[in-house]
């Protein structure tokens, strides 16, 4: 497998991708990677030892690199769409970052350690002869590893938007756009901040760190290019997220504010409300 077929069809169909099409291309890429990673774990077992991990990395690395190229191309297609929509010149996409075997190996190791039971020794110190055989089929580890690898594949498409914005001066930025029917509190909080321009950017949210910190496993948010003073796709969703954050977190700060938003989103899920319906309820409850 050199490139997820569904992702290829999206790119072949048009030279530009709007937010929805960009997210669909990313989802197709993720699904392809999850499938390939799952098959590798079926063949070699869970990557709970350096040997098993190396075998899995060896098997899936070419597919991950190809998927990152597909993701990058999808991000570049979205850049073209954003520029055309804003009536701005088409930007030259920033180059794709090099992706190494070591990065993939470290990501898989971290994913296993994250899901390992408390009290278990580090996987790098485990003697294969005493491994608990049950761990080879633990669903949680399989899901976390596959989702982590998929996130690394999708990161190239996300990074090209932010990295390209960095090259275009302080009049061009990027914004996080919510695309899912359900979004976690962390995503809503970040989306509520709106466009980020060069003068306000934090370098730790670019490049490789963007893989690790900005997007979680199975996140369906996408970044979009924003030209200052011009309309942009996702503005209405940003304004809704901004208002939702304001109303849900009244009286709270920092971590308590995020937890307050999390409670309100859980409430909306229980009640079957959309974000707009939740906002309407909060506006009524918070009215003087």
Coordinates of C-alpha atoms in Angstrom, one line a residue:
X1 CA 0.0 0.0 0.0
X2 CA 1.5 3.3 -1.1
X3 CA -1.4 5.6 -0.5
X4 CA -4.9 5.2 0.9
X5 CA -7.1 4.7 -2.1
X6 CA -10.0 6.8 -0.8
X7 CA -7.6 9.7 -0.1
X8 CA -6.2 9.5 -3.6
X9 CA -9.8 9.8 -5.0
X10 CA -10.3 13.0 -3.1
X11 CA -7.1 14.5 -4.5
X12 CA -7.8 13.3 -8.0
X13 CA -11.3 14.8 -8.0
X14 CA -10.2 18.4 -7.6
X15 CA -7.2 20.6 -7.2
X16 CA -8.7 22.3 -4.2
X17 CA -10.4 20.9 -1.0
X18 CA -12.7 22.8 1.3
X19 CA -12.8 22.1 5.0
X20 CA -15.2 19.2 4.8
X21 CA -13.3 17.5 1.9
X22 CA -10.0 18.1 3.7
X23 CA -11.3 16.4 6.8
X24 CA -12.7 13.5 4.7
X25 CA -9.4 13.0 3.0
X26 CA -7.7 13.0 6.4
X27 CA -10.2 10.5 7.7
X28 CA -9.5 8.2 4.7
X29 CA -5.8 8.4 5.3
X30 CA -6.3 7.6 9.0
X31 CA -8.5 4.6 8.2
X32 CA -5.9 3.2 5.8
X33 CA -3.1 3.6 8.4
X34 CA -5.2 2.0 11.2
X35 CA -5.8 -1.0 8.9
X36 CA -2.2 -1.5 8.0
X37 CA -1.0 -1.0 11.6
X38 CA -3.6 -3.5 12.9
X39 CA -2.4 -6.1 10.4
X40 CA 1.2 -5.5 11.4
X41 CA 0.3 -6.1 15.1
X42 CA -1.6 -9.3 14.1
X43 CA 1.5 -10.5 12.4
X44 CA 4.1 -9.5 15.0
X45 CA 2.1 -9.1 18.2
X46 CA 1.8 -6.0 20.3
X47 CA 5.0 -3.8 20.2
X48 CA 5.8 -4.5 23.9
X49 CA 9.4 -5.3 23.3
X50 CA 12.1 -3.5 21.2
X51 CA 12.2 -6.5 18.8
X52 CA 8.4 -6.6 18.1
X53 CA 8.3 -2.8 17.8
X54 CA 11.2 -2.8 15.3
X55 CA 9.4 -5.4 13.2
X56 CA 6.2 -3.4 13.1
X57 CA 8.1 -0.1 12.3
X58 CA 9.9 -1.9 9.5
X59 CA 6.7 -3.2 8.1
X60 CA 4.6 0.0 8.3
X61 CA 7.1 2.9 7.8
X62 CA 6.8 3.0 4.0
X63 CA 3.1 3.2 4.2
X64 CA 3.2 5.9 6.9
X65 CA 5.6 8.0 4.8
X66 CA 3.3 7.6 1.7
X67 CA 0.3 8.5 3.8
X68 CA 2.0 11.6 5.1
X69 CA 2.6 12.7 1.5
X70 CA -1.1 12.2 0.8
X71 CA -2.0 14.2 3.9
X72 CA 0.4 16.9 2.9
X73 CA -1.1 17.1 -0.6
X74 CA -4.6 17.3 0.9
X75 CA -3.4 20.2 3.1
X76 CA -1.9 21.9 0.1
X77 CA -5.1 21.5 -1.8
X78 CA -6.9 23.1 1.1
X79 CA -4.5 26.0 1.1
X80 CA -5.4 26.6 -2.6
X81 CA -9.1 26.6 -1.7
X82 CA -8.6 29.0 1.2
X83 CA -6.6 31.5 -0.9
X84 CA -9.1 31.3 -3.8
X85 CA -12.1 31.9 -1.4
X86 CA -10.3 34.9 0.1
X87 CA -9.4 36.3 -3.3
X88 CA -5.7 36.1 -2.4
X89 CA -2.7 34.8 -4.4
X90 CA -2.2 31.1 -4.1
X91 CA 0.7 30.5 -1.6
X92 CA 3.6 28.2 -2.1
X93 CA 3.1 25.3 0.4
X94 CA 5.8 24.9 3.0
X95 CA 7.9 21.7 2.4
X96 CA 6.9 18.5 4.1
X97 CA 9.0 17.7 7.1
X98 CA 11.3 14.7 7.0
X99 CA 9.8 11.7 8.9
X100 CA 12.2 9.2 10.4
X101 CA 12.1 5.6 11.6
X102 CA 13.1 6.9 15.1
X103 CA 10.1 9.2 15.3
X104 CA 7.7 6.4 14.5
X105 CA 9.5 4.0 16.9
X106 CA 9.3 6.5 19.8
X107 CA 5.7 7.2 19.1
X108 CA 4.7 3.6 19.2
X109 CA 6.8 3.0 22.4
X110 CA 5.1 6.0 24.1
X111 CA 1.6 4.8 23.0
X112 CA 2.3 1.3 24.6
X113 CA 3.6 2.8 27.8
X114 CA 0.6 5.2 28.0
X115 CA -1.8 2.3 28.0
X116 CA 0.3 -0.2 30.1
X117 CA -1.2 -1.0 33.6
X118 CA 0.3 0.9 36.5
X119 CA 3.2 -0.8 38.2
X120 CA 4.3 -2.5 35.0
X121 CA 8.0 -2.0 34.2
X122 CA 9.1 -0.1 31.1
X123 CA 8.6 -2.0 27.9
X124 CA 12.3 -1.5 27.0
X125 CA 13.2 -3.5 30.1
X126 CA 10.8 -6.4 29.7
X127 CA 12.2 -9.9 29.2
X128 CA 10.2 -11.5 26.4
X129 CA 10.3 -14.8 28.2
X130 CA 8.1 -13.4 31.1
X131 CA 5.7 -11.3 29.0
X132 CA 2.1 -11.8 29.9
X133 CA 0.7 -13.4 26.8
X134 CA -2.7 -11.8 27.5
X135 CA -1.1 -8.4 26.7
X136 CA -0.6 -9.5 23.1
X137 CA -4.3 -9.2 22.4
X138 CA -5.3 -6.3 24.6
X139 CA -7.7 -4.2 22.5
X140 CA -6.9 -0.9 24.3
X141 CA -3.2 -1.1 23.3
X142 CA -4.0 -2.0 19.7
X143 CA -6.4 0.9 19.4
X144 CA -4.0 3.4 21.0
X145 CA -1.1 2.4 18.9
X146 CA -3.0 2.4 15.6
X147 CA -4.6 5.8 16.4
X148 CA -1.2 7.3 17.3
X149 CA 0.3 6.2 14.0
X150 CA -2.7 7.6 12.1
X151 CA -2.2 10.9 13.9
X152 CA 1.4 11.0 12.7
X153 CA 0.2 10.4 9.1
X154 CA -2.4 13.2 9.4
X155 CA 0.1 15.6 10.9
X156 CA 1.7 16.4 7.6
X157 CA -1.6 17.9 6.2
X158 CA -2.1 19.9 9.4
X159 CA 1.4 21.2 9.5
X160 CA 1.5 22.5 6.0
X161 CA -1.2 24.9 6.8
X162 CA 0.4 26.4 9.9
X163 CA 3.9 26.2 8.4
X164 CA 2.8 28.0 5.2
X165 CA 1.1 30.7 7.2
X166 CA 4.4 31.3 8.9
X167 CA 6.0 32.2 5.6
X168 CA 3.3 34.7 4.6
X169 CA 3.8 37.4 7.1
X170 CA 1.7 38.8 9.9
X171 CA -1.4 39.4 7.7
X172 CA -1.9 35.7 7.2
X173 CA -2.7 33.2 10.0
X174 CA -4.5 29.9 10.5
X175 CA -7.4 28.8 12.6
X176 CA -8.5 25.5 14.0
X177 CA -11.9 24.4 12.6
X178 CA -14.3 21.9 14.3
X179 CA -15.6 19.4 11.8
X180 CA -17.1 16.6 14.0
X181 CA -20.6 16.1 15.3
X182 CA -18.9 15.7 18.7
X183 CA -15.8 17.6 19.8
X184 CA -13.9 17.3 23.1
X185 CA -13.6 20.3 25.4
X186 CA -9.9 20.8 24.5
X187 CA -10.7 21.1 20.8
X188 CA -13.6 23.5 21.5
X189 CA -11.3 25.6 23.7
X190 CA -8.6 25.8 21.0
X191 CA -11.1 26.5 18.2
X192 CA -12.7 29.3 20.3
X193 CA -9.4 31.2 20.1
X194 CA -9.9 31.9 16.4
X195 CA -7.2 32.8 13.9
X196 CA -3.6 32.7 15.1
X197 CA -1.2 35.2 13.4
X198 CA 2.5 35.1 13.2
X199 CA 3.1 37.7 15.9
X200 CA 1.2 35.6 18.4
X201 CA 2.4 32.1 17.4
X202 CA 4.2 29.9 19.8
X203 CA 6.9 27.9 18.0
X204 CA 6.3 24.8 20.1
X205 CA 3.0 24.3 18.2
X206 CA 4.7 23.9 14.9
X207 CA 6.7 21.2 13.2
X208 CA 7.1 17.9 15.0
X209 CA 5.6 19.1 18.3
X210 CA 2.4 19.7 16.5
X211 CA 2.2 15.9 16.1
X212 CA 2.6 15.4 19.9
X213 CA 0.6 18.2 21.5
X214 CA -1.9 20.1 19.4
X215 CA -4.1 17.3 18.1
X216 CA -5.1 14.2 20.0
X217 CA -5.7 10.7 18.7
X218 CA -8.8 10.5 16.5
X219 CA -9.1 14.3 16.4
X220 CA -11.1 15.5 13.4
X221 CA -10.3 19.2 13.6
X222 CA -8.5 20.7 10.6
X223 CA -6.6 24.0 10.3
X224 CA -7.5 26.5 7.7
X225 CA -5.6 29.5 6.3
X226 CA -7.0 32.9 7.3
X227 CA -6.2 36.2 5.6
X228 CA -6.6 39.1 8.0
X229 CA -9.6 41.3 7.1
X230 CA -11.2 38.7 4.8
X231 CA -13.9 36.1 5.4
X232 CA -12.8 32.6 5.9
X233 CA -14.3 29.1 5.9
X234 CA -15.1 28.1 9.5
X235 CA -15.7 31.6 10.8
X236 CA -19.2 30.8 12.0
X237 CA -18.0 27.7 13.8
X238 CA -15.3 29.7 15.5
X239 CA -17.8 32.4 16.6
X240 CA -20.1 29.6 18.0
X241 CA -17.1 28.0 19.8
X242 CA -16.1 31.4 21.2
X243 CA -19.5 32.1 22.6
X244 CA -19.9 28.6 24.0
X245 CA -16.5 28.9 25.8
X246 CA -17.5 32.3 27.2
X247 CA -20.9 31.1 28.5
X248 CA -19.8 27.7 29.7
X249 CA -16.8 29.0 31.7
X250 CA -18.3 32.0 33.4
X251 CA -16.9 32.2 36.9
X252 CA -14.1 29.7 36.2
X253 CA -10.4 30.1 35.2
X254 CA -7.7 28.0 33.7
X255 CA -8.1 24.3 34.4
X256 CA -11.4 24.8 36.2
X257 CA -12.7 26.6 33.1
X258 CA -11.8 23.7 30.8
X259 CA -13.5 21.3 33.3
X260 CA -16.6 23.5 33.3
X261 CA -16.8 23.3 29.5
X262 CA -16.3 19.6 29.6
X263 CA -19.3 19.2 31.9
X264 CA -21.5 21.3 29.7
X265 CA -20.5 19.3 26.6
X266 CA -21.3 16.1 28.5
X267 CA -24.6 17.6 29.4
X268 CA -25.3 18.5 25.7
X269 CA -24.5 14.9 24.7
X270 CA -26.9 13.5 27.3
X271 CA -29.6 15.8 26.1
X272 CA -28.9 15.3 22.5
X273 CA -28.3 19.0 22.0
X274 CA -26.1 20.6 19.3
X275 CA -23.6 23.2 20.3
X276 CA -26.0 25.9 19.2
X277 CA -28.7 24.5 21.4
X278 CA -26.4 24.2 24.3
X279 CA -25.4 27.8 23.8
X280 CA -29.0 28.9 23.7
X281 CA -29.6 27.2 27.0
X282 CA -26.5 28.7 28.6
X283 CA -27.4 32.2 27.4
X284 CA -30.8 31.8 29.1
X285 CA -29.4 30.4 32.3
X286 CA -26.7 33.1 32.5
X287 CA -29.0 36.0 31.7
X288 CA -29.1 38.6 34.6

